[in-house]
């Protein structure tokens, strides 16, 4: 059973998402929050698998709530997915840097929404190649950040290659095909790289890859 926390300041939006989610046999909504502070508190109480968090809420917004959840060692199993009315705005970029696993636009089709919740519950990032490309563009004008003790030097050559392909927006199957290995082995390389780089999930792995200079952002 996938346990979901809903956080949105609009009761109608929460009710609509709850109604859709609770039609599924493998998903249950364990709590609802009207702001970011409540979202963090309820995440600690209920330990959901997925927290669907509206990015703009009064008081503590979705970005701050995401950062607090990501920083709490007791909430490592909580995957935050940002809900937004916009495709990819400044807020979403900062939310991904704060630790969000991905984001969903509120006009998403119901079947795609349910699929995304299941993907997020597995710990996979909701970052399509087109979205990753636009995130990359944000790093083009920025010099790499000087990271220390991040684990970069511990990556094997194959792990570095896998991280590079993740940062390009490739799926595990696509990475496996590119590296001529099985999808299971590709996932193993990615998981080990995440552990060594202290990346919370795949989305943070992409951000860290560019901010650290492990992958260099270039326009096509």
Coordinates of C-alpha atoms in Angstrom, one line a residue:
X1 CA 0.0 0.0 0.0
X2 CA 1.4 3.4 -1.0
X3 CA 0.8 6.0 1.7
X4 CA 0.3 9.5 0.5
X5 CA 0.2 12.9 2.3
X6 CA -1.6 15.8 0.5
X7 CA -0.5 19.4 1.2
X8 CA -2.4 22.2 -0.5
X9 CA -4.1 25.3 0.8
X10 CA -7.1 24.8 -1.3
X11 CA -9.6 22.2 0.2
X12 CA -11.2 21.6 -3.2
X13 CA -7.9 20.6 -4.7
X14 CA -7.1 18.3 -1.9
X15 CA -10.6 16.7 -2.1
X16 CA -10.2 16.1 -5.8
X17 CA -6.8 14.5 -5.4
X18 CA -8.0 12.4 -2.5
X19 CA -11.0 11.2 -4.4
X20 CA -8.8 10.1 -7.3
X21 CA -6.2 8.4 -5.2
X22 CA -8.6 6.5 -3.0
X23 CA -10.2 4.8 -6.1
X24 CA -7.0 2.8 -6.3
X25 CA -6.6 -0.4 -4.3
X26 CA -2.8 0.2 -3.7
X27 CA -3.0 3.8 -2.6
X28 CA -4.3 5.4 0.6
X29 CA -4.2 9.1 1.7
X30 CA -3.0 9.1 5.3
X31 CA -3.2 12.9 6.0
X32 CA -4.0 16.3 4.5
X33 CA -2.2 19.6 5.3
X34 CA -3.2 23.1 4.5
X35 CA 0.3 24.6 4.7
X36 CA 3.9 23.7 4.7
X37 CA 4.3 23.6 8.5
X38 CA 1.4 21.1 8.8
X39 CA 2.9 19.1 6.0
X40 CA 6.2 18.6 7.8
X41 CA 4.5 17.8 11.1
X42 CA 2.1 15.3 9.5
X43 CA 5.0 13.7 7.5
X44 CA 6.8 13.1 10.8
X45 CA 3.6 11.6 12.3
X46 CA 2.5 9.4 9.4
X47 CA 5.7 8.7 7.5
X48 CA 4.1 8.6 4.1
X49 CA 5.8 7.1 1.1
X50 CA 4.9 10.2 -1.1
X51 CA 4.2 13.8 0.0
X52 CA 2.3 15.7 -2.7
X53 CA 3.1 19.3 -1.8
X54 CA 1.7 22.5 -3.4
X55 CA 4.5 24.9 -4.1
X56 CA 2.7 28.1 -3.1
X57 CA 1.0 28.0 0.3
X58 CA 0.6 30.6 3.0
X59 CA 3.2 30.7 5.8
X60 CA 5.7 27.9 5.2
X61 CA 5.6 27.3 1.4
X62 CA 6.3 24.1 -0.5
X63 CA 10.0 24.8 -1.0
X64 CA 10.6 25.3 2.7
X65 CA 8.5 22.3 3.6
X66 CA 10.5 20.2 1.1
X67 CA 13.8 21.4 2.6
X68 CA 12.7 20.5 6.1
X69 CA 11.5 17.0 5.1
X70 CA 14.7 16.4 3.1
X71 CA 16.9 17.5 6.1
X72 CA 15.1 15.3 8.6
X73 CA 17.0 11.9 8.9
X74 CA 13.8 10.3 10.1
X75 CA 12.0 11.1 6.9
X76 CA 14.4 9.6 4.4
X77 CA 11.6 7.4 3.0
X78 CA 9.3 10.3 2.3
X79 CA 9.5 11.3 -1.4
X80 CA 8.3 14.9 -2.0
X81 CA 6.6 15.6 -5.3
X82 CA 5.8 19.3 -5.9
X83 CA 2.5 20.3 -7.3
X84 CA 2.4 23.4 -9.4
X85 CA 0.3 25.3 -11.9
X86 CA 3.2 26.0 -14.1
X87 CA 5.4 23.8 -16.3
X88 CA 8.8 24.7 -14.8
X89 CA 9.3 28.0 -13.0
X90 CA 11.8 29.5 -10.6
X91 CA 10.0 27.9 -7.6
X92 CA 10.2 24.4 -9.1
X93 CA 13.9 24.7 -9.7
X94 CA 14.6 25.7 -6.1
X95 CA 12.3 22.9 -4.9
X96 CA 14.4 20.3 -6.7
X97 CA 17.5 21.8 -5.2
X98 CA 15.8 21.6 -1.8
X99 CA 15.2 17.9 -2.2
X100 CA 12.1 17.3 -4.2
X101 CA 11.9 14.0 -6.2
X102 CA 10.1 15.8 -9.0
X103 CA 7.1 17.8 -9.8
X104 CA 3.6 17.5 -11.3
X105 CA 1.6 20.1 -13.1
X106 CA -2.0 20.3 -11.7
X107 CA -3.6 19.8 -15.1
X108 CA -2.0 16.4 -15.5
X109 CA -4.2 13.6 -16.8
X110 CA -5.6 11.3 -14.0
X111 CA -3.8 8.2 -15.3
X112 CA -0.5 10.0 -15.6
X113 CA -1.0 11.4 -12.1
X114 CA -1.6 7.9 -10.6
X115 CA 1.4 6.6 -12.5
X116 CA 3.6 9.4 -11.2
X117 CA 2.6 8.7 -7.6
X118 CA 3.6 5.0 -8.0
X119 CA 6.9 6.1 -9.7
X120 CA 7.7 8.5 -6.8
X121 CA 6.9 5.8 -4.2
X122 CA 9.7 3.6 -5.7
X123 CA 12.1 6.5 -5.2
X124 CA 12.5 7.3 -8.9
X125 CA 12.6 10.9 -10.0
X126 CA 9.8 12.5 -12.0
X127 CA 12.1 14.2 -14.4
X128 CA 11.4 13.8 -18.1
X129 CA 14.3 14.4 -20.5
X130 CA 12.8 17.8 -21.7
X131 CA 12.6 18.9 -18.0
X132 CA 16.1 17.8 -17.4
X133 CA 17.3 19.8 -20.4
X134 CA 15.7 22.9 -19.1
X135 CA 17.3 22.3 -15.7
X136 CA 20.6 21.9 -17.4
X137 CA 20.1 25.3 -19.0
X138 CA 19.9 26.9 -15.6
X139 CA 23.5 25.7 -14.9
X140 CA 25.1 26.9 -18.1
X141 CA 25.8 30.4 -16.8
X142 CA 26.7 29.2 -13.3
X143 CA 30.3 28.1 -12.3
X144 CA 30.5 24.8 -10.5
X145 CA 30.2 24.9 -6.7
X146 CA 33.3 23.8 -4.8
X147 CA 32.1 20.7 -3.0
X148 CA 34.2 19.0 -0.4
X149 CA 33.9 15.4 0.8
X150 CA 31.0 14.7 -1.5
X151 CA 32.2 11.3 -2.5
X152 CA 33.0 12.2 -6.1
X153 CA 36.5 10.7 -5.9
X154 CA 34.9 7.4 -4.7
X155 CA 32.9 6.9 -7.9
X156 CA 34.0 4.2 -10.2
X157 CA 34.3 4.9 -14.0
X158 CA 31.1 3.1 -14.6
X159 CA 29.3 4.9 -11.8
X160 CA 30.5 8.2 -13.3
X161 CA 29.2 7.2 -16.7
X162 CA 25.8 6.2 -15.2
X163 CA 25.5 9.5 -13.4
X164 CA 26.3 11.4 -16.6
X165 CA 23.5 9.6 -18.4
X166 CA 21.1 10.2 -15.5
X167 CA 21.9 13.9 -15.8
X168 CA 21.0 13.7 -19.5
X169 CA 17.5 12.5 -18.5
X170 CA 17.9 8.9 -19.6
X171 CA 15.8 6.1 -18.0
X172 CA 17.4 3.0 -16.5
X173 CA 16.6 1.0 -19.6
X174 CA 18.1 3.7 -21.8
X175 CA 21.2 3.8 -19.6
X176 CA 21.5 0.1 -19.7
X177 CA 21.4 0.1 -23.5
X178 CA 23.9 2.9 -23.8
X179 CA 26.3 1.2 -21.4
X180 CA 25.6 -2.3 -22.8
X181 CA 24.6 -3.7 -19.4
X182 CA 21.4 -5.0 -17.8
X183 CA 18.8 -2.5 -16.4
X184 CA 19.4 -4.1 -13.0
X185 CA 23.1 -3.4 -13.2
X186 CA 22.4 0.1 -14.4
X187 CA 20.2 0.7 -11.4
X188 CA 22.9 -0.7 -9.1
X189 CA 25.5 1.7 -10.5
X190 CA 23.0 4.6 -10.0
X191 CA 22.1 3.6 -6.4
X192 CA 25.7 3.2 -5.4
X193 CA 26.5 6.7 -6.9
X194 CA 23.6 8.2 -5.0
X195 CA 24.9 6.6 -1.8
X196 CA 28.5 7.9 -2.3
X197 CA 27.3 11.3 -3.3
X198 CA 24.7 11.5 -0.5
X199 CA 22.0 12.2 -3.0
X200 CA 18.5 11.8 -1.6
X201 CA 17.1 10.6 -4.9
X202 CA 17.6 10.7 -8.6
X203 CA 16.5 14.4 -8.9
X204 CA 19.2 15.5 -6.4
X205 CA 21.7 13.3 -8.3
X206 CA 21.1 15.4 -11.4
X207 CA 21.4 18.7 -9.6
X208 CA 24.6 17.6 -7.8
X209 CA 26.1 16.3 -11.0
X210 CA 25.9 19.8 -12.5
X211 CA 26.6 21.9 -9.5
X212 CA 29.7 19.9 -8.6
X213 CA 31.1 20.0 -12.2
X214 CA 31.0 16.3 -12.6
X215 CA 28.9 16.9 -15.6
X216 CA 29.4 20.1 -17.6
X217 CA 26.3 21.9 -18.9
X218 CA 26.5 22.9 -22.6
X219 CA 23.9 24.1 -25.0
X220 CA 23.2 21.7 -27.9

